[in-house]
Amino acid sequence: MTASSSISIAIVGSGGAGALTTVNLLLEAASAAGWHGLFTRTLGPQIRGGEAAGLLRLATHPVDCLPDQFDLIIGIDWLNAHRFGSEIKAGPQTLVISDPRGGEPPPMVTESGARVVEIEMKEIAKSISGGRPNMIALGIASRLLGFGVEQVFALIAKRLGGKGTSAMEASRAGIKAGFEAAKGVRFEAQLEKPVPGEVRRWLLSGNEAAALGAIRGGVRFAAAYPITPATEILEWLSPNLAKVGGVLLQAEDELAAINMIIGASYGGTPSLTATSGPGLSLMIEAIGLATAAEIPIVVIDVMRGGPSTGIPTKSEQTDLNIAIYGLHGDAPHLVLAPQSVSDSLFTTQWATYLAEALQSPAIVLSDQFMGQSRAAIERPADVAFIGARSVATSISGGYKRYAMAPGGISAMALPGMPGGQYTADGLTHTERGIPTSGAADHLAQLDKRRDKLERFNYGDHWASIEGTGDIAIVTWGSLTGAAREAAARAAADGLNVRLIAPRLLSPVQPERFAAALEGIARLLVVEQTHSGQFLRYLRAHYDLPAKTRALNRPGPLPITAGEIHRAIIDWR
Amino acid sequence: MSGPTTRHACKPGDYKSELKPIWCPGCGDYHVLMSFTRAFAQLGLPSENIAVVSGIGCSSRIPAYTNCYGFHGVHGRSLALAAGLKVTRPDLTVIVASGDGDGYSIGGNHFLHACRRNIDMTYVVMDNRIYGMTKGQPSPTTEPEFDTALTPGGTGVAPFHPLVVALASGANFIARCFSGAPNETADILAEAIRHPGFSFVEVLSPCVTFRPDEKDWKEMVRPASVPETSDQGKAARRLMTDDGFNIGILYRGHRPPLQPAIGGAGVELSELEKDFEL
Ligand SMILES: Cc1ncc(C[n+]2csc(CCOP(=O)(O)OP(=O)(O)O)c2C)c(N)n1
Ligand code: SF4
Ligand SMILES: [Mg+2]
């Protein structure tokens, strides 16, 4: 069989089996060798321990989505694996390595026609002093993926260097034993060699990327209330903000977190908080305050299954409605969505820039899949989007905080500036910030806040628009990667497909969207919701072709490139 | 208090805005405003270096009536907003103004944590034992038998004791004032502002419209008979047995305020990327 440009592997094990560590090491080994990769954890409901699987896709090109099917599945054990077995798709091409003492593979795997090879990983581990089954699995995977054992040893030395020689020796012995055990196992999938001479590789999660993007964009204050799957953003920011002269404050709840960042930003410091659906719900009232008082803030919502507590550890795109429409009153604000782990950096940085430039709250809709996946990527380019709000200078008498300036953006006085004293207010106010219930003032300020967002030139970053043809896939957020891959497969079939994925969800861009739809006769709308929130949003704001279809499903099962591809092909 | 020490020759009038308050004639809050401006003048603070932050309620309208920087935020969240402001702008003098509904009911949780956090700011609650702005519903300090349209015959629920809560939660300075004595209130406010950390000043401020009975407060208040203490145990006993009308500084603690290091050049942003490089 010929080598392909991507390969995928899942390692399954119950708590403590070390499945996730193994996959992480494979990702590191592969990215050190120059491949790209994406590593997603899937966990059961237990806080610690319980069942876990590490899903890994390696490729010669950037990977932003999981595969339709796994080439290799290693079950260190299968205890409770049925709880998420449906997320680990197998097929007749799949090789399953199973420890016969670790229970039965779930029906999803056995009924797929996959070839099962039994290797006694636990027994082999027992024969090694301090041996662990996951190191056996690592050895097996390394051999099957074509990594040299020395390559993996070098990585282990780097990773476990501090853990003492006996731990290291046990790991090396385990890897070696696994390597031996896999000898003669037929595995046909092969990964092409990485493109040589590529740039520096980074390994990071979408949450980390978003946090770095925020700092690059100028954020120097964050307020934090932990919530899955957003916590890593806050945990990364805490030490790193301190390194650049900023600070993170832990809040007593999300109501406090959002108000803390409004206070800090009022004082002149670009500010951010990160949360998930339940927290965003609590923040909504104050986001409206920031809209009315024109205080720039950034709120990252790493979406998870909802409503209510929902599925905290699984991805969904169901906060679209609340992010765009959740505020009471007419409250225009920015809503943006990154499209991959790598793009989480850019989009969060851009959101910070836009929030500052437009003196508006910006909600960044990431999701659990993107936020918690670790990717091996090329170092994202430096971009020039550094937040800089219009600050009042030389204030002379009768300062008007909310003056009807051209473009709707009025210069902001910061506490400490003589003559700039004003009271920021959620009450409807005059140009001077004085409370009023007058119709004319109300209308004038509503116009101002609408116009400043609508008249701004967002440039080409507003969306990813790729490809030609008269059929288009419209999607957003982390599904962009799967849609892009589906379009590429269709192109390989000889069918040109356009991809349209808006990064800027609010304010809407009717002219740009219409231009993107030029020549499109059929439109496939792809989203991870039950109710079709994105389709309704598109219908509300844009003219869609008569032939518009939806491919939508709630979490936790991701929509794969294969499904999107099939939907396109079947429509032909 | 931290912040600029430059003292101007200031008059209370320098701290008043030209805005006419919406308050009812005779409302206690007029006197609280007077005490604010007198305290600021006493301290000689440049008005642009003071930020007055509030929530929602009659009492919370106070920021715009001063000539300082102000923030009239959402109901109950002023302490959080002020915390974000103060940690990032330690050069400012931050005053938080609230009411018994705003501060003790909807904002109750933030009260506990602001005391505990002990960021250098002064928290002034104008307690009229009623929701004035929404026209007369009981607050957490309303007497159980007080009759309202929402709670005919009274709530039957005992009021809570904000000063005890403040002490137990770690407030660094606790005082009670009466709005009808603006000079004494101004003195105590100035002292509260000067004192480092979280200073809590409850001001009995009658709502003449929905609590006309509170006009009698001027007969009921009295200077606290014992001097202020720094002993938490003593303060706890005194505050627990207090009838709510002892006026003065009641507790002065010496916990260091929370002020994380901020500013400075810091490292190059490229340093942060090292986390991600292979
Ligand atoms: C979220 C929210 N809920 C309710 C209200 C209505 N509301 C406005 S002021 C207020 C009570 C204010 O009471 P207090 O803080 O004692 O102020 P006072 O008017 O007595 O000075 C309420 C309930 C609101 N503005 N926001
Ligand atoms: S209702 Fe009461 S608290 Fe409000 S302004 Fe009138 S007197 Fe003052
Ligand atoms: Mg009140």
PDB file of N, CA, C and O in Angstrom, chain A residues 68 467-473 482-499 522 524 561-572:
ATOM      1  N   ASP A  68     -12.148  10.385   9.649  1.00  0.00           N
ATOM      2  CA  ASP A  68     -13.432   9.672   9.626  1.00  0.00           C
ATOM      3  C   ASP A  68     -13.299   8.360  10.384  1.00  0.00           C
ATOM      4  O   ASP A  68     -14.220   7.896  11.032  1.00  0.00           O
ATOM      5  N   GLY A 467     -11.702  28.448  -2.803  1.00  0.00           N
ATOM      6  CA  GLY A 467     -12.189  27.561  -3.848  1.00  0.00           C
ATOM      7  C   GLY A 467     -13.227  28.196  -4.753  1.00  0.00           C
ATOM      8  O   GLY A 467     -13.749  29.273  -4.485  1.00  0.00           O
ATOM      9  N   THR A 468     -13.507  27.469  -5.834  1.00  0.00           N
ATOM     10  CA  THR A 468     -14.480  27.942  -6.818  1.00  0.00           C
ATOM     11  C   THR A 468     -15.570  26.902  -6.949  1.00  0.00           C
ATOM     12  O   THR A 468     -15.588  25.936  -6.204  1.00  0.00           O
ATOM     13  N   GLY A 469     -16.464  27.096  -7.901  1.00  0.00           N
ATOM     14  CA  GLY A 469     -17.528  26.125  -8.126  1.00  0.00           C
ATOM     15  C   GLY A 469     -18.870  26.733  -7.810  1.00  0.00           C
ATOM     16  O   GLY A 469     -18.952  27.842  -7.298  1.00  0.00           O
ATOM     17  N   ASP A 470     -19.944  26.002  -8.124  1.00  0.00           N
ATOM     18  CA  ASP A 470     -21.271  26.566  -7.873  1.00  0.00           C
ATOM     19  C   ASP A 470     -21.947  25.915  -6.669  1.00  0.00           C
ATOM     20  O   ASP A 470     -23.107  26.101  -6.405  1.00  0.00           O
ATOM     21  N   ILE A 471     -21.153  25.146  -5.946  1.00  0.00           N
ATOM     22  CA  ILE A 471     -21.675  24.585  -4.696  1.00  0.00           C
ATOM     23  C   ILE A 471     -20.755  25.053  -3.561  1.00  0.00           C
ATOM     24  O   ILE A 471     -19.534  25.118  -3.736  1.00  0.00           O
ATOM     25  N   ALA A 472     -21.361  25.444  -2.473  1.00  0.00           N
ATOM     26  CA  ALA A 472     -20.542  25.973  -1.377  1.00  0.00           C
ATOM     27  C   ALA A 472     -20.907  25.298  -0.063  1.00  0.00           C
ATOM     28  O   ALA A 472     -22.061  24.933   0.163  1.00  0.00           O
ATOM     29  N   ILE A 473     -19.893  25.142   0.771  1.00  0.00           N
ATOM     30  CA  ILE A 473     -20.116  24.727   2.155  1.00  0.00           C
ATOM     31  C   ILE A 473     -19.975  25.990   2.993  1.00  0.00           C
ATOM     32  O   ILE A 473     -18.966  26.693   2.893  1.00  0.00           O
ATOM     33  N   ALA A 482     -12.849  20.479   9.034  1.00  0.00           N
ATOM     34  CA  ALA A 482     -13.508  19.324   8.411  1.00  0.00           C
ATOM     35  C   ALA A 482     -14.111  19.717   7.072  1.00  0.00           C
ATOM     36  O   ALA A 482     -14.046  18.959   6.094  1.00  0.00           O
ATOM     37  N   ALA A 483     -14.685  20.919   7.015  1.00  0.00           N
ATOM     38  CA  ALA A 483     -15.304  21.382   5.768  1.00  0.00           C
ATOM     39  C   ALA A 483     -14.233  21.573   4.693  1.00  0.00           C
ATOM     40  O   ALA A 483     -14.441  21.227   3.524  1.00  0.00           O
ATOM     41  N   ARG A 484     -13.099  22.112   5.099  1.00  0.00           N
ATOM     42  CA  ARG A 484     -12.005  22.337   4.139  1.00  0.00           C
ATOM     43  C   ARG A 484     -11.538  20.996   3.566  1.00  0.00           C
ATOM     44  O   ARG A 484     -11.298  20.847   2.377  1.00  0.00           O
ATOM     45  N   GLU A 485     -11.433  20.018   4.447  1.00  0.00           N
ATOM     46  CA  GLU A 485     -10.983  18.710   3.991  1.00  0.00           C
ATOM     47  C   GLU A 485     -12.016  18.057   3.068  1.00  0.00           C
ATOM     48  O   GLU A 485     -11.669  17.419   2.067  1.00  0.00           O
ATOM     49  N   ALA A 486     -13.287  18.256   3.399  1.00  0.00           N
ATOM     50  CA  ALA A 486     -14.353  17.715   2.540  1.00  0.00           C
ATOM     51  C   ALA A 486     -14.271  18.346   1.155  1.00  0.00           C
ATOM     52  O   ALA A 486     -14.409  17.658   0.136  1.00  0.00           O
ATOM     53  N   ALA A 487     -14.015  19.647   1.124  1.00  0.00           N
ATOM     54  CA  ALA A 487     -13.921  20.347  -0.163  1.00  0.00           C
ATOM     55  C   ALA A 487     -12.730  19.808  -0.963  1.00  0.00           C
ATOM     56  O   ALA A 487     -12.823  19.619  -2.180  1.00  0.00           O
ATOM     57  N   ALA A 488     -11.640  19.528  -0.264  1.00  0.00           N
ATOM     58  CA  ALA A 488     -10.454  19.006  -0.947  1.00  0.00           C
ATOM     59  C   ALA A 488     -10.743  17.625  -1.531  1.00  0.00           C
ATOM     60  O   ALA A 488     -10.342  17.311  -2.652  1.00  0.00           O
ATOM     61  N   ARG A 489     -11.470  16.822  -0.775  1.00  0.00           N
ATOM     62  CA  ARG A 489     -11.800  15.480  -1.295  1.00  0.00           C
ATOM     63  C   ARG A 489     -12.726  15.582  -2.499  1.00  0.00           C
ATOM     64  O   ARG A 489     -12.598  14.825  -3.460  1.00  0.00           O
ATOM     65  N   ALA A 490     -13.676  16.520  -2.420  1.00  0.00           N
ATOM     66  CA  ALA A 490     -14.592  16.694  -3.560  1.00  0.00           C
ATOM     67  C   ALA A 490     -13.795  17.127  -4.785  1.00  0.00           C
ATOM     68  O   ALA A 490     -14.051  16.653  -5.898  1.00  0.00           O
ATOM     69  N   ALA A 491     -12.815  18.000  -4.556  1.00  0.00           N
ATOM     70  CA  ALA A 491     -11.984  18.461  -5.666  1.00  0.00           C
ATOM     71  C   ALA A 491     -11.241  17.280  -6.283  1.00  0.00           C
ATOM     72  O   ALA A 491     -11.111  17.184  -7.504  1.00  0.00           O
ATOM     73  N   ALA A 492     -10.795  16.368  -5.429  1.00  0.00           N
ATOM     74  CA  ALA A 492     -10.106  15.170  -5.930  1.00  0.00           C
ATOM     75  C   ALA A 492     -11.061  14.318  -6.761  1.00  0.00           C
ATOM     76  O   ALA A 492     -10.642  13.608  -7.674  1.00  0.00           O
ATOM     77  N   ASP A 493     -12.356  14.385  -6.443  1.00  0.00           N
ATOM     78  CA  ASP A 493     -13.367  13.678  -7.247  1.00  0.00           C
ATOM     79  C   ASP A 493     -13.720  14.463  -8.510  1.00  0.00           C
ATOM     80  O   ASP A 493     -14.602  14.046  -9.268  1.00  0.00           O
ATOM     81  N   GLY A 494     -13.149  15.636  -8.668  1.00  0.00           N
ATOM     82  CA  GLY A 494     -13.451  16.453  -9.837  1.00  0.00           C
ATOM     83  C   GLY A 494     -14.591  17.436  -9.616  1.00  0.00           C
ATOM     84  O   GLY A 494     -15.131  18.003 -10.551  1.00  0.00           O
ATOM     85  N   LEU A 495     -14.976  17.631  -8.370  1.00  0.00           N
ATOM     86  CA  LEU A 495     -16.074  18.562  -8.073  1.00  0.00           C
ATOM     87  C   LEU A 495     -15.522  19.769  -7.310  1.00  0.00           C
ATOM     88  O   LEU A 495     -15.028  19.626  -6.193  1.00  0.00           O
ATOM     89  N   ASN A 496     -15.618  20.923  -7.930  1.00  0.00           N
ATOM     90  CA  ASN A 496     -15.129  22.126  -7.254  1.00  0.00           C
ATOM     91  C   ASN A 496     -16.145  22.611  -6.230  1.00  0.00           C
ATOM     92  O   ASN A 496     -17.319  22.765  -6.531  1.00  0.00           O
ATOM     93  N   VAL A 497     -15.681  22.850  -5.035  1.00  0.00           N
ATOM     94  CA  VAL A 497     -16.555  23.278  -3.944  1.00  0.00           C
ATOM     95  C   VAL A 497     -15.933  24.507  -3.292  1.00  0.00           C
ATOM     96  O   VAL A 497     -14.733  24.535  -3.039  1.00  0.00           O
ATOM     97  N   ARG A 498     -16.756  25.492  -3.045  1.00  0.00           N
ATOM     98  CA  ARG A 498     -16.267  26.680  -2.349  1.00  0.00           C
ATOM     99  C   ARG A 498     -16.502  26.520  -0.836  1.00  0.00           C
ATOM    100  O   ARG A 498     -17.501  25.930  -0.423  1.00  0.00           O
ATOM    101  N   LEU A 499     -15.570  27.018  -0.081  1.00  0.00           N
ATOM    102  CA  LEU A 499     -15.736  27.018   1.383  1.00  0.00           C
ATOM    103  C   LEU A 499     -15.918  28.465   1.835  1.00  0.00           C
ATOM    104  O   LEU A 499     -15.137  29.345   1.473  1.00  0.00           O
ATOM    105  N   ARG A 522     -25.938  25.986  -5.014  1.00  0.00           N
ATOM    106  CA  ARG A 522     -26.312  25.102  -3.909  1.00  0.00           C
ATOM    107  C   ARG A 522     -25.429  25.383  -2.697  1.00  0.00           C
ATOM    108  O   ARG A 522     -24.212  25.596  -2.858  1.00  0.00           O
ATOM    109  N   LEU A 524     -24.510  24.182   1.279  1.00  0.00           N
ATOM    110  CA  LEU A 524     -24.625  23.218   2.377  1.00  0.00           C
ATOM    111  C   LEU A 524     -24.158  23.911   3.662  1.00  0.00           C
ATOM    112  O   LEU A 524     -23.016  24.367   3.757  1.00  0.00           O
ATOM    113  N   ALA A 561     -15.149  15.151   8.170  1.00  0.00           N
ATOM    114  CA  ALA A 561     -14.950  15.555   6.778  1.00  0.00           C
ATOM    115  C   ALA A 561     -15.670  14.578   5.851  1.00  0.00           C
ATOM    116  O   ALA A 561     -16.264  14.971   4.851  1.00  0.00           O
ATOM    117  N   GLY A 562     -15.644  13.291   6.217  1.00  0.00           N
ATOM    118  CA  GLY A 562     -16.284  12.263   5.395  1.00  0.00           C
ATOM    119  C   GLY A 562     -17.781  12.501   5.256  1.00  0.00           C
ATOM    120  O   GLY A 562     -18.350  12.373   4.167  1.00  0.00           O
ATOM    121  N   GLU A 563     -18.424  12.869   6.355  1.00  0.00           N
ATOM    122  CA  GLU A 563     -19.868  13.127   6.297  1.00  0.00           C
ATOM    123  C   GLU A 563     -20.183  14.325   5.414  1.00  0.00           C
ATOM    124  O   GLU A 563     -21.163  14.325   4.660  1.00  0.00           O
ATOM    125  N   ILE A 564     -19.361  15.351   5.538  1.00  0.00           N
ATOM    126  CA  ILE A 564     -19.612  16.560   4.747  1.00  0.00           C
ATOM    127  C   ILE A 564     -19.384  16.242   3.263  1.00  0.00           C
ATOM    128  O   ILE A 564     -20.168  16.603   2.399  1.00  0.00           O
ATOM    129  N   HIS A 565     -18.316  15.511   3.012  1.00  0.00           N
ATOM    130  CA  HIS A 565     -17.989  15.110   1.652  1.00  0.00           C
ATOM    131  C   HIS A 565     -19.146  14.315   1.042  1.00  0.00           C
ATOM    132  O   HIS A 565     -19.604  14.592  -0.059  1.00  0.00           O
ATOM    133  N   ARG A 566     -19.655  13.360   1.813  1.00  0.00           N
ATOM    134  CA  ARG A 566     -20.753  12.528   1.334  1.00  0.00           C
ATOM    135  C   ARG A 566     -21.986  13.376   1.037  1.00  0.00           C
ATOM    136  O   ARG A 566     -22.656  13.194   0.024  1.00  0.00           O
ATOM    137  N   ALA A 567     -22.281  14.312   1.938  1.00  0.00           N
ATOM    138  CA  ALA A 567     -23.458  15.157   1.736  1.00  0.00           C
ATOM    139  C   ALA A 567     -23.343  15.937   0.419  1.00  0.00           C
ATOM    140  O   ALA A 567     -24.329  16.137  -0.286  1.00  0.00           O
ATOM    141  N   ILE A 568     -22.133  16.347   0.109  1.00  0.00           N
ATOM    142  CA  ILE A 568     -21.903  17.093  -1.139  1.00  0.00           C
ATOM    143  C   ILE A 568     -22.051  16.162  -2.349  1.00  0.00           C
ATOM    144  O   ILE A 568     -22.747  16.481  -3.317  1.00  0.00           O
ATOM    145  N   ILE A 569     -21.391  15.025  -2.254  1.00  0.00           N
ATOM    146  CA  ILE A 569     -21.397  14.085  -3.383  1.00  0.00           C
ATOM    147  C   ILE A 569     -22.817  13.572  -3.650  1.00  0.00           C
ATOM    148  O   ILE A 569     -23.267  13.505  -4.789  1.00  0.00           O
ATOM    149  N   ASP A 570     -23.515  13.242  -2.569  1.00  0.00           N
ATOM    150  CA  ASP A 570     -24.875  12.722  -2.724  1.00  0.00           C
ATOM    151  C   ASP A 570     -25.826  13.741  -3.349  1.00  0.00           C
ATOM    152  O   ASP A 570     -26.874  13.394  -3.871  1.00  0.00           O
ATOM    153  N   TRP A 571     -25.446  14.998  -3.230  1.00  0.00           N
ATOM    154  CA  TRP A 571     -26.330  16.069  -3.719  1.00  0.00           C
ATOM    155  C   TRP A 571     -26.134  16.308  -5.209  1.00  0.00           C
ATOM    156  O   TRP A 571     -26.875  17.015  -5.851  1.00  0.00           O
ATOM    157  N   ARG A 572     -25.080  15.725  -5.770  1.00  0.00           N
ATOM    158  CA  ARG A 572     -24.721  16.027  -7.140  1.00  0.00           C
ATOM    159  C   ARG A 572     -25.819  15.717  -8.136  1.00  0.00           C
ATOM    160  O   ARG A 572     -26.474  14.703  -8.018  1.00  0.00           O
TER     161      ARG A 572
END
